[in-house]
Every structure is written in C-alpha cells, then in structure tokens.
XYZ file of C-alpha atoms in Angstrom:
606
model
C -33.438 12.991 -7.431
C -31.283 11.472 -4.691
C -27.625 10.685 -5.544
C -28.415 7.021 -4.910
C -31.056 7.150 -7.647
C -28.598 8.181 -10.354
C -27.425 5.773 -13.001
C -24.309 3.830 -12.169
C -21.992 1.848 -14.400
C -22.113 -1.058 -11.973
C -20.297 -3.973 -13.597
C -17.493 -4.492 -16.110
C -16.740 -7.835 -17.768
C -13.736 -8.170 -20.096
C -12.635 -11.332 -21.882
C -9.515 -11.592 -24.006
C -8.636 -7.912 -24.470
C -4.916 -7.060 -24.450
C -3.469 -8.084 -21.052
C -6.903 -8.852 -19.604
C -7.694 -12.535 -19.960
C -10.803 -12.317 -17.781
C -12.123 -9.499 -15.615
C -15.468 -9.396 -13.825
C -15.782 -6.568 -11.325
C -18.742 -4.989 -9.582
C -18.620 -1.229 -9.055
C -20.565 0.195 -6.124
C -19.215 3.740 -5.833
C -19.612 6.878 -7.941
C -15.830 7.306 -7.791
C -13.828 4.126 -8.393
C -10.056 3.785 -7.917
C -8.337 1.206 -10.130
C -5.056 0.486 -8.378
C -2.054 -1.737 -8.961
C 1.584 -1.873 -9.954
C 2.822 -0.918 -13.409
C 1.813 -3.248 -16.245
C -1.186 -4.741 -14.493
C -3.660 -3.628 -17.157
C -5.204 -0.524 -15.593
C -5.079 1.406 -18.875
C -6.411 -1.649 -20.736
C -9.458 -1.679 -18.465
C -10.141 1.998 -19.206
C -9.729 1.422 -22.947
C -12.061 -1.580 -22.790
C -14.799 0.587 -21.270
C -14.269 3.114 -24.060
C -14.568 0.381 -26.728
C -18.035 -0.365 -25.456
C -19.418 3.081 -24.616
C -17.364 6.028 -25.884
C -18.907 7.500 -29.044
C -15.892 9.801 -29.439
C -13.493 6.870 -29.715
C -12.673 6.334 -33.365
C -14.227 3.124 -34.672
C -10.801 2.321 -36.121
C -9.871 1.270 -32.566
C -12.864 -1.069 -32.381
C -11.446 -3.097 -35.267
C -8.778 -4.889 -33.290
C -5.223 -5.683 -34.266
C -3.381 -8.873 -33.427
C -1.752 -7.263 -30.380
C -5.149 -6.212 -29.017
C -6.053 -9.881 -28.482
C -4.860 -11.524 -25.275
C -1.712 -13.561 -25.747
C -3.345 -16.648 -24.218
C -5.880 -16.873 -27.073
C -5.057 -19.203 -29.964
C -5.791 -16.959 -32.934
C -5.700 -19.906 -35.335
C -9.064 -20.967 -33.855
C -12.340 -18.987 -33.692
C -12.321 -16.620 -30.710
C -13.944 -13.484 -29.383
C -12.938 -10.393 -27.438
C -15.808 -9.301 -25.197
C -16.392 -6.139 -23.191
C -19.681 -6.050 -21.311
C -21.052 -3.190 -19.215
C -24.015 -3.265 -16.864
C -25.925 -0.232 -15.567
C -28.198 0.126 -12.538
C -30.126 3.027 -11.003
C -31.311 4.443 -14.328
C -35.041 3.964 -13.838
C -35.637 7.353 -12.177
C -34.462 9.284 -15.267
C -36.500 9.399 -18.469
C -33.385 10.302 -20.483
C -31.427 7.344 -19.143
C -34.337 4.949 -19.669
C -34.611 6.194 -23.256
C -30.870 5.852 -23.883
C -30.917 2.272 -22.573
C -34.092 1.291 -24.417
C -33.716 -2.246 -25.736
C -30.766 -3.034 -23.446
C -32.739 -3.525 -20.221
C -32.880 -6.943 -18.614
C -36.081 -6.440 -16.643
C -34.520 -6.730 -13.187
C -33.202 -3.221 -12.656
C -30.188 -3.888 -14.855
C -29.304 -2.900 -18.397
C -26.316 -4.161 -20.344
C -24.396 -3.191 -23.445
C -21.668 -5.401 -24.840
C -18.980 -5.099 -27.472
C -17.811 -8.251 -29.258
C -15.017 -8.786 -31.740
C -15.515 -12.192 -33.338
C -15.934 -13.980 -36.707
C -18.418 -12.224 -38.999
C -21.927 -13.635 -39.417
C -21.231 -15.269 -42.793
C -17.999 -16.751 -41.470
C -19.806 -18.192 -38.417
C -22.414 -19.716 -40.719
C -19.683 -21.226 -42.925
C -17.980 -22.660 -39.849
C -21.256 -24.151 -38.621
C -21.968 -25.773 -42.003
C -18.406 -27.081 -42.351
C -17.686 -24.925 -45.431
C -14.824 -23.202 -43.591
C -11.967 -24.846 -41.753
C -11.499 -23.161 -38.333
C -7.745 -23.096 -38.947
C -8.248 -20.970 -42.067
C -9.478 -17.833 -40.256
C -7.540 -14.570 -40.257
C -8.394 -11.241 -38.625
C -9.959 -10.188 -41.924
C -12.722 -12.685 -41.095
C -13.529 -10.809 -37.874
C -15.654 -7.739 -37.184
C -16.881 -5.832 -34.144
C -20.486 -5.543 -33.056
C -22.324 -3.662 -30.332
C -25.435 -5.198 -28.770
C -27.462 -4.842 -25.615
C -30.058 -6.518 -23.435
C -30.897 -10.171 -23.953
C -31.860 -12.995 -21.647
C -30.897 -12.083 -18.043
C -30.363 -15.791 -17.337
C -27.429 -15.806 -19.791
C -24.647 -14.003 -17.978
C -22.035 -11.865 -19.722
C -19.263 -14.023 -18.312
C -20.792 -17.077 -20.013
C -20.836 -15.656 -23.554
C -18.716 -17.774 -25.917
C -17.610 -16.713 -29.385
C -20.572 -18.487 -31.004
C -23.282 -17.327 -28.566
C -25.983 -16.053 -30.905
C -27.258 -12.557 -30.161
C -30.691 -13.240 -31.656
C -31.146 -16.472 -29.738
C -30.559 -14.736 -26.401
C -32.809 -11.838 -27.409
C -30.069 -9.181 -27.648
C -30.569 -6.114 -29.842
C -28.107 -4.143 -31.941
C -27.007 -0.841 -30.383
C -26.066 2.038 -32.668
C -23.380 4.374 -31.360
C -25.677 7.327 -32.084
C -27.953 6.150 -29.269
C -25.087 6.537 -26.796
C -24.385 10.189 -27.625
C -26.471 11.380 -24.678
C -24.131 9.423 -22.362
C -21.047 11.641 -22.239
C -17.634 10.088 -21.635
C -14.520 12.192 -21.149
C -11.154 10.435 -21.122
C -8.034 12.082 -19.710
C -4.990 9.949 -20.473
C -1.898 9.880 -18.292
C 0.392 11.885 -20.598
C -2.226 14.521 -21.372
C -1.250 17.886 -22.859
C -3.786 20.059 -21.089
C -2.438 23.310 -22.485
C -2.820 22.048 -26.056
C -6.313 20.676 -25.386
C -7.462 23.981 -23.919
C -6.197 25.814 -27.014
C -7.540 23.375 -29.639
C -11.135 24.236 -30.531
C -12.279 20.680 -31.226
C -10.910 19.335 -27.949
C -11.319 22.315 -25.650
C -13.784 21.800 -22.795
C -13.883 25.604 -22.502
C -15.392 25.920 -25.992
C -17.960 23.231 -25.136
C -18.780 25.000 -21.895
C -19.366 28.302 -23.703
C -21.506 26.545 -26.317
C -23.512 24.890 -23.538
C -24.098 28.341 -22.011
C -26.358 29.163 -24.981
C -25.224 32.732 -25.721
C -28.127 34.450 -27.490
C -28.014 36.042 -30.938
C -28.190 39.581 -29.542
C -25.169 39.009 -27.299
C -23.307 37.268 -30.140
C -23.893 40.305 -32.361
C -22.462 42.601 -29.653
C -19.341 40.427 -29.360
C -18.855 40.390 -33.140
C -19.263 44.168 -33.296
C -16.637 44.581 -30.559
C -14.139 42.425 -32.470
C -14.869 44.316 -35.732
C -14.281 47.652 -34.009
C -11.003 46.374 -32.573
C -9.974 45.136 -36.023
C -10.688 48.513 -37.579
C -8.608 50.273 -34.943
C -5.683 47.897 -35.405
C -5.745 48.156 -39.192
C -5.656 51.976 -38.992
C -2.433 51.952 -36.983
C 0.393 53.375 -39.177
C 2.848 50.757 -37.930
C 0.433 47.887 -38.623
C -0.412 49.352 -42.054
C 3.299 49.469 -42.895
C 3.830 45.843 -41.854
C 0.799 44.727 -43.879
C 1.997 46.618 -46.938
C 5.485 45.125 -46.682
C 4.164 41.542 -46.374
C 1.704 42.166 -49.248
C 4.508 43.371 -51.523
C 6.787 40.459 -50.574
C 4.044 37.907 -51.280
C 3.372 39.396 -54.731
C 7.079 39.280 -55.439
C 7.354 35.607 -54.480
C 4.056 34.294 -55.863
C 3.492 36.689 -58.774
C 0.545 38.980 -59.290
C -1.680 36.198 -60.672
C -1.433 33.950 -57.585
C -0.858 36.339 -54.684
C -3.553 37.115 -52.112
C -4.293 40.476 -50.538
C -2.623 40.794 -47.136
C -3.983 42.675 -44.126
C -2.857 42.425 -40.506
C -5.462 42.323 -37.741
C -7.578 40.071 -35.588
C -9.309 37.055 -37.124
C -12.510 37.432 -39.143
C -15.255 38.880 -36.922
C -17.541 35.875 -36.471
C -18.792 34.101 -33.373
C -16.916 30.906 -34.305
C -13.639 32.823 -34.614
C -14.281 34.367 -31.200
C -14.752 30.863 -29.746
C -11.612 29.694 -31.514
C -9.468 32.477 -30.071
C -10.936 32.928 -26.615
C -8.528 32.136 -23.774
C -8.729 31.541 -20.068
C -7.007 34.237 -18.031
C -5.834 33.508 -14.511
C -4.649 35.706 -11.677
C -2.629 34.993 -8.581
C -0.801 36.861 -5.817
C 2.114 37.751 -8.071
C 0.617 37.999 -11.559
C -2.629 39.226 -13.078
C -4.471 37.976 -16.181
C -1.961 35.371 -17.386
C -2.645 32.439 -19.727
C -2.574 28.798 -18.543
C 0.670 28.151 -20.474
C 2.438 30.035 -17.669
C 0.905 27.675 -15.128
C 2.402 24.442 -13.819
C 1.133 21.154 -15.263
C -0.637 20.182 -12.057
C -2.765 23.322 -11.795
C -3.643 23.080 -15.483
C -4.858 19.520 -14.899
C -7.131 20.767 -12.113
C -8.290 23.656 -14.306
C -9.193 21.242 -17.104
C -11.145 18.958 -14.766
C -12.938 21.956 -13.238
C -14.115 23.102 -16.686
C -15.312 19.566 -17.498
C -17.309 19.425 -14.282
C -19.012 22.726 -15.018
C -19.743 21.584 -18.571
C -21.378 18.420 -17.177
C -23.483 20.569 -14.855
C -24.684 22.666 -17.805
C -25.646 19.524 -19.735
C -27.547 18.134 -16.768
C -29.358 21.455 -16.255
C -30.543 21.405 -19.863
C -32.256 18.093 -19.218
C -30.728 16.454 -22.287
C -28.001 14.391 -20.610
C -28.310 10.665 -19.957
C -25.355 10.199 -17.642
C -21.731 11.275 -17.549
C -18.518 9.357 -16.939
C -15.040 10.790 -16.401
C -12.162 8.368 -17.020
C -8.886 9.712 -15.613
C -5.520 8.023 -15.774
C -3.335 9.110 -12.865
C -5.292 12.101 -11.524
C -2.341 12.701 -9.208
C -0.105 13.725 -12.145
C 1.989 16.744 -11.152
C -0.010 17.352 -7.953
C 1.449 17.545 -4.467
C -0.119 15.276 -1.817
C -2.623 17.758 -0.383
C -3.981 18.622 -3.821
C -4.284 14.900 -4.614
C -6.488 14.501 -1.545
C -8.533 17.601 -2.385
C -9.094 16.413 -5.968
C -10.247 12.945 -4.881
C -12.640 14.387 -2.322
C -14.015 16.751 -4.993
C -14.584 13.878 -7.433
C -16.320 11.828 -4.739
C -18.648 14.724 -3.970
C -19.833 15.165 -7.554
C -23.041 13.646 -8.943
C -21.077 12.379 -11.967
C -19.434 8.961 -12.071
C -15.658 8.794 -12.350
C -13.177 5.938 -12.707
C -9.543 6.770 -12.012
C -6.384 4.703 -12.301
C -3.692 5.552 -9.816
C -0.253 4.718 -8.431
C -0.647 7.217 -5.611
C -0.722 5.964 -2.022
C -2.043 9.404 -1.114
C -5.084 8.837 -3.323
C -5.715 5.279 -2.124
C -5.387 6.306 1.529
C -8.272 8.747 1.077
C -10.541 6.492 -1.003
C -12.963 4.076 0.684
C -12.043 0.408 0.332
C -15.312 -0.397 -1.402
C -14.212 1.909 -4.246
C -11.052 -0.138 -5.005
C -10.601 -2.283 -8.071
C -7.288 -3.992 -7.338
C -5.102 -5.325 -10.144
C -2.146 -7.491 -9.183
C 0.654 -9.186 -11.116
C 0.668 -12.883 -10.267
C 3.421 -14.019 -12.612
C 1.276 -15.179 -15.529
C 0.079 -13.522 -18.731
C -2.862 -11.806 -17.039
C -3.305 -9.894 -13.778
C -5.555 -10.926 -10.945
C -8.413 -8.452 -10.545
C -10.516 -8.158 -7.400
C -12.629 -5.860 -5.251
C -13.105 -5.677 -1.509
C -16.623 -7.059 -1.849
C -15.280 -10.129 -3.675
C -12.973 -10.974 -0.741
C -15.325 -13.020 1.433
C -12.718 -13.529 4.159
C -12.867 -9.858 5.196
C -15.399 -9.138 7.911
C -17.209 -5.780 8.261
C -14.998 -5.117 11.287
C -11.887 -5.819 9.179
C -13.037 -3.369 6.522
C -13.733 -0.722 9.161
C -10.245 -1.274 10.636
C -8.582 -1.040 7.244
C -10.516 2.132 6.378
C -8.973 3.739 9.459
C -5.486 2.286 9.216
C -4.649 2.331 5.504
C -2.927 5.686 5.498
C -0.497 6.830 2.787
C 2.289 4.700 4.315
C 0.420 1.460 4.831
C -1.502 1.603 1.538
C 1.859 0.952 -0.105
C 1.039 -2.741 0.427
C -1.632 -2.458 -2.282
C 1.048 -1.791 -4.920
C 3.739 -4.185 -3.724
C 4.618 -7.504 -5.379
C 5.272 -9.033 -1.955
C 4.554 -7.692 1.515
C 6.278 -8.014 4.869
C 4.047 -6.802 7.689
C 5.908 -5.697 10.825
C 4.811 -4.237 14.138
C 6.303 -0.763 14.166
C 8.680 1.896 12.960
C 11.797 0.238 14.447
C 11.501 -2.748 12.078
C 10.607 -0.477 9.154
C 13.713 1.665 9.695
C 16.202 -1.147 10.304
C 15.117 -4.207 8.336
C 15.708 -2.928 4.769
C 19.338 -2.115 5.532
C 19.957 -5.197 7.675
C 18.497 -7.516 5.022
C 20.577 -5.923 2.274
C 23.762 -6.087 4.334
C 23.200 -9.599 5.696
C 21.532 -11.315 2.745
C 22.434 -9.166 -0.254
C 18.724 -8.583 -0.961
C 17.547 -5.099 -1.871
C 13.910 -5.299 -0.771
C 12.803 -2.505 -3.123
C 14.361 -4.181 -6.159
C 12.925 -7.513 -5.061
C 9.447 -5.982 -4.964
C 9.075 -6.450 -1.189
C 7.356 -3.701 0.756
C 8.006 -3.635 4.496
C 4.847 -2.179 6.016
C 4.602 -1.236 9.702
C 1.063 -1.524 11.087
C 2.011 0.145 14.413
C 0.429 -2.570 16.462
C -0.160 -6.312 16.502
C -3.641 -6.312 14.914
C -2.431 -8.274 11.880
C -5.704 -10.056 11.182
C -7.446 -7.434 9.029
C -4.318 -6.888 6.929
C -3.632 -10.591 6.545
C -7.161 -11.274 5.317
C -6.569 -8.898 2.411
C -4.256 -11.531 0.954
C -6.163 -14.442 -0.525
C -7.146 -15.979 -3.838
C -10.273 -13.790 -3.937
C -8.496 -10.668 -2.622
C -4.836 -9.845 -3.245
C -3.250 -13.136 -4.378
C 0.328 -12.243 -3.444
C 2.578 -13.326 -0.616
C 2.387 -11.645 2.757
C 4.853 -12.487 5.527
C 3.926 -11.450 9.069
C 7.132 -10.766 11.020
C 6.462 -10.163 14.698
C 7.725 -10.552 18.242
C 6.767 -13.600 20.257
C 5.225 -11.475 23.032
C 2.794 -9.783 20.593
C 2.707 -6.670 22.774
C 1.799 -3.521 20.812
C 4.855 -1.272 20.416
C 3.027 1.614 22.131
C 1.751 -0.523 25.023
C 3.114 0.201 28.507
C 3.301 -2.093 31.473
C 1.146 -0.891 34.370
C 3.243 -0.503 37.595
C 2.252 -2.893 40.356
C 1.204 -0.105 42.686
C -1.219 1.217 40.030
C -2.688 -2.161 39.055
C -6.204 -2.393 40.488
C -6.210 -6.162 40.076
C -9.629 -6.280 38.434
C -8.792 -4.589 35.130
C -8.890 -6.217 31.712
C -5.811 -7.609 30.011
C -5.714 -7.486 26.188
C -6.235 -10.838 24.533
C -3.459 -11.841 22.142
C -4.371 -12.961 18.652
C -3.361 -16.418 17.463
C -1.341 -15.366 14.415
C -0.812 -18.902 13.174
C -4.557 -19.064 12.510
C -4.026 -16.396 9.828
C -1.767 -18.605 7.731
C -2.894 -19.788 4.332
C -1.721 -20.085 0.744
C -0.715 -16.424 0.653
C 0.068 -15.645 4.297
C 2.795 -17.065 6.540
C 3.789 -16.043 10.065
C 7.392 -15.693 11.291
C 7.821 -15.011 15.017
C 10.956 -14.098 16.913
C 11.706 -15.816 20.199
C 11.541 -12.552 22.173
C 11.454 -8.937 20.923
C 12.989 -7.320 17.842
C 15.622 -5.308 19.756
C 16.772 -8.420 21.607
C 16.796 -10.508 18.443
C 19.055 -8.109 16.500
C 21.613 -8.008 19.344
C 23.982 -10.288 17.450
C 27.764 -10.265 17.199
C 27.823 -8.780 13.691
C 25.586 -5.911 14.801
C 27.341 -4.874 18.023
C 29.219 -1.950 16.486
C 25.998 -0.601 14.958
C 24.165 -0.797 18.296
C 27.115 0.726 20.202
C 27.221 3.781 17.906
C 23.466 4.207 18.172
C 23.664 4.069 21.986
C 26.455 6.686 22.078
C 24.598 9.041 19.747
C 21.281 8.745 21.591
C 22.961 9.546 24.932
C 23.336 6.116 26.563
C 27.107 5.814 27.263
C 26.810 2.996 29.805
C 25.041 0.619 27.419
C 27.445 1.734 24.680
C 30.328 0.650 26.928
C 28.685 -2.722 27.588
C 28.238 -3.258 23.828
C 31.890 -2.366 23.217
C 32.987 -5.025 25.736
C 30.627 -7.678 24.356
C 33.192 -8.819 21.780
C 35.307 -10.040 24.694
C 32.671 -10.913 27.287
C 30.058 -12.365 24.932
C 26.378 -11.635 24.431
C 24.101 -12.706 27.266
C 20.431 -12.162 28.092
C 21.303 -9.237 30.366
C 22.919 -7.365 27.457
C 19.967 -8.051 25.175
C 17.604 -6.771 27.837
C 19.726 -3.621 28.242
C 19.481 -2.923 24.497
C 15.695 -3.345 24.663
C 15.362 -1.112 27.732
C 17.524 1.586 26.131
C 15.346 1.546 23.031
C 12.233 1.811 25.202
C 13.593 4.698 27.289
C 14.797 6.807 24.379
C 12.188 5.719 21.875
C 12.333 2.574 19.749
C 11.883 4.439 16.465
C 14.633 6.988 17.273
C 17.044 4.277 18.399
C 16.378 2.306 15.199
C 16.939 5.407 13.048
C 20.357 5.975 14.605
C 21.255 2.296 14.281
C 20.275 2.369 10.603
C 22.809 5.181 10.058
C 25.620 2.833 11.171
C 24.943 -0.449 9.414
C 27.962 -2.755 9.275
C 29.257 -4.016 5.935
C 28.175 -7.518 6.892
C 25.294 -7.381 9.310
C 23.239 -10.260 10.653
C 19.473 -10.726 10.726
C 17.599 -12.987 13.126
C 16.719 -16.379 11.695
C 12.976 -15.690 11.632
C 13.563 -12.609 9.454
C 15.898 -14.591 7.198
C 13.217 -17.280 6.820
C 10.567 -14.667 5.984
C 12.687 -13.145 3.207
C 13.480 -16.581 1.774
C 9.764 -17.448 1.719
C 8.820 -14.179 0.029
C 11.461 -14.706 -2.647
C 10.690 -18.387 -3.211
C-alpha cells in the first residue's frame, strides 16, 4: 500500500468546547503542527479529538462540566458541544473500512461526531412545550457518539436540535474504535513513571505484541525461579527474612501475621513483564536504567517504543490506523534533536498531530502541515491553515518554505509583527524603541522579524482574515534595495543587463498590514541628535576614527546630509550588522527613533 493510500484524519470541526468557539480545519499531512502562542487552545484541540476518538479516555471526561463549555454559550438555553472528525484514504484497507462501517458518507469520506446536548427525552419535552428552555441544567444533558449521515448536511451546520435519525446518522460504540489506536503524550509527561507502570508502559505492550510463545515463557519463568532459589539460600538473605518474619509476628500477633521470605517476585510471566526494565549504555556507562537519563532522551525513548509497538500492530494485520498526539515534542530537547524528531515523525506511516511553541520545529515543518491558532482579543482564538489563506500564491508558499527559518518563524507566535529588511534593524530597533518610546517590544508582544531582503509580499500575505488575523507593520527604506545588494561599478556595467524591479509595498496594505517607509535608508534615518554619542562610540570601536570625529563635532556643527551619508558608508564598509551590534551596546538613556518607526509602533499598539 502506498503512503498516500493510508487513512488520514483529514478534518476537525469543533463547536463550543472550552476556549474553542468554532474550529473547522482541513488536515492534509501525516504530521500536523498545531502552533500558536500560549492560551490559544492548542491543548483544547487535542482534547477535543480525544473526546471523539480515544477509547482510552475515561468516559467521565465526555460528560462535560460547566467550564468545558465555551464561555460565549448561554447555558440557560439549549446548546450543544460538537466535535466532528472526518477520515479519508481508508478504502484500501479492509480493517479501516470495517472500523468505519456505518460512518461512511459515500464520497470517499467517513465521519464520526461527538455531541453533548440535551437528552432525547428533554429534547422531546422542549419540542412539545412541556419544558421551559430556561429550566435546563447540565443534569439534562448527555453525550452521544454517532457517525455517517447525509453528506449534504455538513458538520459545521449541525445545531443542537439536528436529529441524528433524520440525517441518517448511526450510533457508534466506543468498542468499534478499539482497532484505531490513539496515544496521547501530554506536555508535563512523566516518562520514567510511565515506563515503570505496567498499565501505562509502552514497553510492556511492545513485549505483549511480540507474542512470546509458551515454551519461551516457561524458560523465562524457570530462570526467575532458579534465581529466587539461589537468593533465598543466601545466609545473609535468610537472616534478613527471619528477622522481618519475627518482627511482623511480634507486631501483628501469631493469628494475623504472614510468612515472610525475601527474594524476587513470584515466578510468573506477568511478574516478569511487571519487573522488566530497559537498560541503556553510553560512552561512559553501561547497562543503566532510564531514570539516570535526562528527560529529553527519555521522551525520545518513549516515542521510539511507541513507534515500534505500532509497527508490530500493523504487521499483525489487526490495526485500523494509529494516531500519536504529542504536546510539545520539543520538551527538554536541544534544537538539533527537535529537528531530528520532527523529521522522524514525518517519515513514519503513522499519523501524528503535535502542538508546539518551538520555532525550530516550525522552521522544519512544511507550511501545509500548519494549523495556526492566534489570539485576536476575544473569547476564542482564530484558527487557520495555509490552504485556507486564499491570498497566498503557490510562489508565496514556496518562498515561505525556504525563508521561514528558526528566526523568522517567530512571527507565527507573535501577537504583533514588525517586518524589517535586515539584521541592522533587528539589532538596533528593540533598544531604540525602548529608550525613545518607553516600549519594551517583547512585553508588548511585538516581534521584530528581519527577512534579509525586500521581498515582503509573501510574508505580508500571511496576515489576513483567512490567514493570521494580527497586525503586521512593514518597516523599510524608501530605496527598497536589498541589504546584501551591491552597486555595479560603471566600468563593469555592460549596459544591457537587467535591473531588479522594485515591489510596490503600498499594494500590500490591508486590514492587517500597513507599510511605513523611511525617506532614505535606516542608517541615515537614525543619525539624529539624540543618537550621535551612540553612533560615535560604534564608529570608534569598529575602527573608523575619522567618522567618529565628525560625529563628535556634530553637536556643534549640526547634522547634514554629508554626515548621514558618512554613517551609511561606514556601516556598508565595515558591515551593517556589525556596526548595528556595536551601536546597540551604547544606547543613550533617551534615544530617538525616526518618525516612520514611531508611527509603526503606535499603529501596532493601537
């Protein structure tokens, strides 16, 4: 079977669950990254999926509490909480077709939906007028799990009184979902404890899936029994056992005391499973237990065991799909391991959905795998995918795939974004803005993101009602020359060579994007009276004493265009980024920012 033929959880619809007022996202990748700032509902989305599909989730969680219902819902009136899941690509697998029997829509899709709404008798009483809608309490509500139905009636259109029978939906028992294995790894997971606990340990499940035969089990039991006999015959162990036995009889009395022996646990295969441990070895230590490991490596170890367990299930031919839900897979991992883990997950035949705050993870994931959750100031986040942003062209997406490295992908997590041309602005603007305006950009939720060029279009088109509905200020030079561009000397200009066309940035403006252009270049624009000392010290330190002398005299002689040009030329000769770094080390107590930067900050904070 080709990877493209495997079943995919391809759509999630959530209405009224916790912080999620309404979510409708299409999933097109085997590995999906749910990204966003804190408190945008990433964990709620994972829990919603579990409500609908996870047979290991206690049904106590499916009976919702008041706080599980979105705050925008008037609970004095009839309401519903809905979680709907659609699957595609299942038709090539007999097991998956069987698992989804009765939930198929006839067009290559199957759907299963969870609803928490007034019970059947209560709905009937409401319809007949025997119950006042204002009289309902949560005791009048119950959860139900159904699937299939009329494909013309979309999940997003279900209201609290949509009748399952009328749309042809069928009840789904959780037992039918047992072949679809879901594993959930929460953010604050205790991997060491889970590996040691028999009921939770993926190692125990992996061994069970390995189908150890009765003959081999008998050999293992015999080995444990022989070890027990040897231990019990040790004089020292016998003495300890006798002492404990006597003490217990003294405390409990002869009538209630139990016989005490010291040894290994009872020789049975289950006790062997219960006590078996992983042993690891490294350059400095041999055969040590995972408790001596760091948290990050234990997380990887746990995921590796899960993957192998999934492979065993698939090889047996009994599985009907697998889904790994991981909150913050980057937990306790350094950047390279984060990248390695994501690439490993993407290469597996099993579907995974991960929530992340890591720019390292997002920089390695394809854009089509993003589910982006963004705070927009209300009671619910905005949720979008790249495919839902119709303003992005295929060329834009290709550009962003290349350019969204770990630094630039910070814009995905920011509340507000200031896009700038290069490193010079990124180094200097945070300090200048704080000194001049009293605004700490980090505390204000503004991320200053250098794109190292003037190709703002692809980035700007990320920010829209359908994409990322948050403010993006483009702060650029009037000349719009890329920071790494060099003028061609006249004697080398052939006269018939192409000149780069400059983008009309004002055409990018919209409800969420605004452009702020300086009159000349950034280095010229920051050559202001309040900043002269900063620029002078930077010039001295970088090895430009003549321009440092000019800057020192500028208090008396004034700032003219020649001085501004000298500052720009010095930055070019010695490197704009290096010059900006040195200037940032010498910020004045009361700096000044150019007016266009001031205007951009004001707009972002408005």
